[in-house]
Amino acid sequence: MLSTLEILLPLIGVFAVVCPLLFILKHGVNQKNAKQRVLTQVCVFVAVFAFTFLFGVNKVFAEETAVNSINGTLAQGLGFIAAAIVTSCSCLGAGMAVTSAAPAAIGAISENPENFGKAMIFVVLGEGVAIYGLLISILIINKL
């Protein structure tokens, strides 16, 4: 069961990262304050990342002393690697498909706006490859 601290700390971190973005959306950005706001956002992100890393490292070392053995097999490890390969390859393939289909779709739409539906189908078909790869990797992980 998660403790209150383990629930609140990630929420505080997300709030710290999102809060400056909400301020930017509310007040807008001009050239005078854009650089300062970007640097502030990067500093907040790095601080939250460092705090989360330090908090997580302490928890890992505390658990490491309690558990000395790894409950996994070679087959389980290879299954996780297979799921990662399926997801990465399908996403790369989808990226290549969208890279070639999207400019052609934009060209067809610019010549005739009535071709929007037909052109978007080909772009969406490329994205479907990534979704199928993700589904296969979920099935692999569920079998482990």
Short mmCIF file of N, CA and C in Angstrom, two decimals, residues 30-104:
data_model
loop_
_atom_site.label_atom_id
_atom_site.label_comp_id
_atom_site.label_asym_id
_atom_site.label_seq_id
_atom_site.Cartn_x
_atom_site.Cartn_y
_atom_site.Cartn_z
N ASN A 30 5.91 37.13 -24.71
CA ASN A 30 6.50 38.09 -25.63
C ASN A 30 8.00 37.86 -25.66
N GLN A 31 8.69 38.59 -26.51
CA GLN A 31 10.12 38.33 -26.67
C GLN A 31 10.93 38.71 -25.44
N LYS A 32 10.44 39.63 -24.64
CA LYS A 32 11.19 40.05 -23.47
C LYS A 32 11.25 38.96 -22.41
N ASN A 33 10.14 38.27 -22.20
CA ASN A 33 10.12 37.31 -21.10
C ASN A 33 10.18 35.86 -21.56
N ALA A 34 10.26 35.60 -22.85
CA ALA A 34 10.26 34.22 -23.33
C ALA A 34 11.50 33.45 -22.86
N LYS A 35 12.67 34.08 -22.97
CA LYS A 35 13.90 33.40 -22.56
C LYS A 35 13.90 33.11 -21.06
N GLN A 36 13.46 34.05 -20.28
CA GLN A 36 13.40 33.87 -18.83
C GLN A 36 12.42 32.76 -18.46
N ARG A 37 11.29 32.71 -19.12
CA ARG A 37 10.29 31.68 -18.80
C ARG A 37 10.76 30.29 -19.21
N VAL A 38 11.45 30.21 -20.34
CA VAL A 38 11.98 28.90 -20.76
C VAL A 38 13.04 28.43 -19.77
N LEU A 39 13.93 29.33 -19.36
CA LEU A 39 14.95 28.95 -18.38
C LEU A 39 14.33 28.57 -17.04
N THR A 40 13.29 29.27 -16.64
CA THR A 40 12.60 28.92 -15.40
C THR A 40 11.97 27.54 -15.50
N GLN A 41 11.35 27.25 -16.63
CA GLN A 41 10.73 25.94 -16.82
C GLN A 41 11.77 24.83 -16.80
N VAL A 42 12.90 25.05 -17.43
CA VAL A 42 13.96 24.04 -17.44
C VAL A 42 14.52 23.83 -16.04
N CYS A 43 14.73 24.91 -15.30
CA CYS A 43 15.24 24.79 -13.93
C CYS A 43 14.26 24.06 -13.02
N VAL A 44 12.98 24.34 -13.16
CA VAL A 44 11.98 23.64 -12.35
C VAL A 44 11.97 22.16 -12.71
N PHE A 45 12.04 21.85 -14.00
CA PHE A 45 12.04 20.45 -14.42
C PHE A 45 13.26 19.71 -13.87
N VAL A 46 14.44 20.34 -13.95
CA VAL A 46 15.66 19.70 -13.46
C VAL A 46 15.58 19.50 -11.95
N ALA A 47 15.04 20.49 -11.23
CA ALA A 47 14.92 20.35 -9.78
C ALA A 47 13.96 19.22 -9.41
N VAL A 48 12.83 19.14 -10.09
CA VAL A 48 11.88 18.06 -9.80
C VAL A 48 12.47 16.71 -10.16
N PHE A 49 13.19 16.66 -11.29
CA PHE A 49 13.83 15.40 -11.70
C PHE A 49 14.87 14.97 -10.67
N ALA A 50 15.70 15.91 -10.22
CA ALA A 50 16.73 15.57 -9.24
C ALA A 50 16.11 15.11 -7.92
N PHE A 51 15.07 15.79 -7.47
CA PHE A 51 14.41 15.41 -6.23
C PHE A 51 13.78 14.03 -6.35
N THR A 52 13.13 13.76 -7.49
CA THR A 52 12.52 12.45 -7.71
C THR A 52 13.58 11.37 -7.78
N PHE A 53 14.70 11.66 -8.42
CA PHE A 53 15.78 10.69 -8.52
C PHE A 53 16.35 10.36 -7.14
N LEU A 54 16.61 11.39 -6.36
CA LEU A 54 17.16 11.16 -5.02
C LEU A 54 16.18 10.42 -4.12
N PHE A 55 14.90 10.77 -4.22
CA PHE A 55 13.89 10.07 -3.43
C PHE A 55 13.79 8.61 -3.86
N GLY A 56 13.85 8.35 -5.17
CA GLY A 56 13.76 6.99 -5.68
C GLY A 56 14.99 6.17 -5.36
N VAL A 57 16.18 6.77 -5.40
CA VAL A 57 17.41 6.04 -5.08
C VAL A 57 17.41 5.59 -3.64
N ASN A 58 16.95 6.44 -2.73
CA ASN A 58 16.88 6.04 -1.31
C ASN A 58 15.94 4.87 -1.13
N LYS A 59 14.84 4.86 -1.86
CA LYS A 59 13.90 3.76 -1.73
C LYS A 59 14.48 2.48 -2.31
N VAL A 60 15.22 2.57 -3.42
CA VAL A 60 15.82 1.38 -4.03
C VAL A 60 16.84 0.76 -3.09
N PHE A 61 17.68 1.60 -2.45
CA PHE A 61 18.68 1.06 -1.53
C PHE A 61 18.02 0.46 -0.29
N ALA A 62 16.92 1.02 0.15
CA ALA A 62 16.22 0.46 1.30
C ALA A 62 15.62 -0.90 0.96
N GLU A 63 15.09 -1.06 -0.26
CA GLU A 63 14.51 -2.33 -0.67
C GLU A 63 15.58 -3.36 -0.97
N GLU A 64 16.76 -2.90 -1.42
CA GLU A 64 17.82 -3.83 -1.78
C GLU A 64 18.32 -4.61 -0.57
N THR A 65 18.34 -3.99 0.57
CA THR A 65 18.80 -4.70 1.75
C THR A 65 17.78 -5.74 2.20
N ALA A 66 16.50 -5.51 1.91
CA ALA A 66 15.48 -6.46 2.33
C ALA A 66 15.41 -7.66 1.41
N VAL A 67 15.63 -7.46 0.11
CA VAL A 67 15.51 -8.55 -0.85
C VAL A 67 16.87 -8.77 -1.50
N ASN A 68 17.43 -9.95 -1.35
CA ASN A 68 18.75 -10.23 -1.89
C ASN A 68 18.71 -11.03 -3.18
N SER A 69 17.57 -11.58 -3.57
CA SER A 69 17.51 -12.40 -4.76
C SER A 69 16.60 -11.76 -5.80
N ILE A 70 16.85 -12.08 -7.05
CA ILE A 70 16.04 -11.59 -8.16
C ILE A 70 15.11 -12.72 -8.58
N ASN A 71 13.82 -12.45 -8.60
CA ASN A 71 12.85 -13.47 -8.97
C ASN A 71 12.52 -13.34 -10.45
N GLY A 72 13.42 -13.75 -11.30
CA GLY A 72 13.19 -13.69 -12.73
C GLY A 72 13.99 -14.75 -13.43
N THR A 73 13.56 -15.08 -14.62
CA THR A 73 14.26 -16.08 -15.40
C THR A 73 14.74 -15.47 -16.69
N LEU A 74 15.54 -16.23 -17.41
CA LEU A 74 16.04 -15.76 -18.71
C LEU A 74 14.89 -15.59 -19.69
N ALA A 75 13.92 -16.50 -19.65
CA ALA A 75 12.78 -16.41 -20.55
C ALA A 75 11.97 -15.14 -20.29
N GLN A 76 11.82 -14.78 -19.04
CA GLN A 76 11.07 -13.58 -18.70
C GLN A 76 11.83 -12.33 -19.19
N GLY A 77 13.12 -12.31 -19.01
CA GLY A 77 13.91 -11.18 -19.49
C GLY A 77 13.86 -11.05 -20.99
N LEU A 78 13.96 -12.19 -21.70
CA LEU A 78 13.87 -12.14 -23.16
C LEU A 78 12.48 -11.72 -23.62
N GLY A 79 11.45 -12.07 -22.84
CA GLY A 79 10.10 -11.61 -23.18
C GLY A 79 9.98 -10.11 -23.09
N PHE A 80 10.58 -9.51 -22.06
CA PHE A 80 10.55 -8.05 -21.95
C PHE A 80 11.34 -7.39 -23.08
N ILE A 81 12.46 -7.99 -23.45
CA ILE A 81 13.23 -7.45 -24.57
C ILE A 81 12.43 -7.56 -25.86
N ALA A 82 11.72 -8.67 -26.05
CA ALA A 82 10.89 -8.83 -27.25
C ALA A 82 9.79 -7.78 -27.30
N ALA A 83 9.17 -7.50 -26.15
CA ALA A 83 8.13 -6.47 -26.12
C ALA A 83 8.71 -5.10 -26.47
N ALA A 84 9.91 -4.82 -25.98
CA ALA A 84 10.54 -3.53 -26.30
C ALA A 84 10.89 -3.44 -27.77
N ILE A 85 11.38 -4.53 -28.35
CA ILE A 85 11.73 -4.52 -29.78
C ILE A 85 10.49 -4.35 -30.63
N VAL A 86 9.40 -5.03 -30.28
CA VAL A 86 8.15 -4.91 -31.05
C VAL A 86 7.66 -3.46 -31.02
N THR A 87 7.66 -2.86 -29.86
CA THR A 87 7.17 -1.49 -29.75
C THR A 87 8.07 -0.51 -30.51
N SER A 88 9.37 -0.65 -30.35
CA SER A 88 10.27 0.30 -31.01
C SER A 88 10.24 0.15 -32.53
N CYS A 89 10.24 -1.07 -33.02
CA CYS A 89 10.23 -1.26 -34.47
C CYS A 89 8.92 -0.80 -35.09
N SER A 90 7.80 -1.06 -34.41
CA SER A 90 6.52 -0.62 -34.97
C SER A 90 6.42 0.90 -34.97
N CYS A 91 6.96 1.55 -33.94
CA CYS A 91 6.94 3.02 -33.91
C CYS A 91 7.85 3.62 -34.97
N LEU A 92 9.00 2.99 -35.20
CA LEU A 92 9.88 3.48 -36.26
C LEU A 92 9.22 3.30 -37.63
N GLY A 93 8.57 2.16 -37.84
CA GLY A 93 7.87 1.93 -39.10
C GLY A 93 6.73 2.92 -39.30
N ALA A 94 5.99 3.20 -38.23
CA ALA A 94 4.91 4.17 -38.34
C ALA A 94 5.45 5.56 -38.63
N GLY A 95 6.57 5.90 -38.03
CA GLY A 95 7.19 7.20 -38.31
C GLY A 95 7.61 7.33 -39.76
N MET A 96 8.17 6.25 -40.31
CA MET A 96 8.55 6.28 -41.74
C MET A 96 7.33 6.40 -42.63
N ALA A 97 6.25 5.70 -42.27
CA ALA A 97 5.03 5.77 -43.08
C ALA A 97 4.42 7.17 -43.04
N VAL A 98 4.38 7.77 -41.88
CA VAL A 98 3.80 9.11 -41.76
C VAL A 98 4.70 10.13 -42.43
N THR A 99 6.03 9.91 -42.37
CA THR A 99 6.97 10.83 -43.01
C THR A 99 6.73 10.91 -44.51
N SER A 100 6.39 9.79 -45.13
CA SER A 100 6.17 9.83 -46.57
C SER A 100 4.72 10.16 -46.93
N ALA A 101 3.77 9.81 -46.07
CA ALA A 101 2.36 10.02 -46.41
C ALA A 101 1.88 11.43 -46.09
N ALA A 102 2.37 12.03 -45.02
CA ALA A 102 1.86 13.33 -44.60
C ALA A 102 2.16 14.44 -45.61
N PRO A 103 3.38 14.56 -46.16
CA PRO A 103 3.59 15.62 -47.16
C PRO A 103 2.75 15.43 -48.42
N ALA A 104 2.57 14.17 -48.82
CA ALA A 104 1.72 13.92 -49.98
C ALA A 104 0.27 14.30 -49.69
#
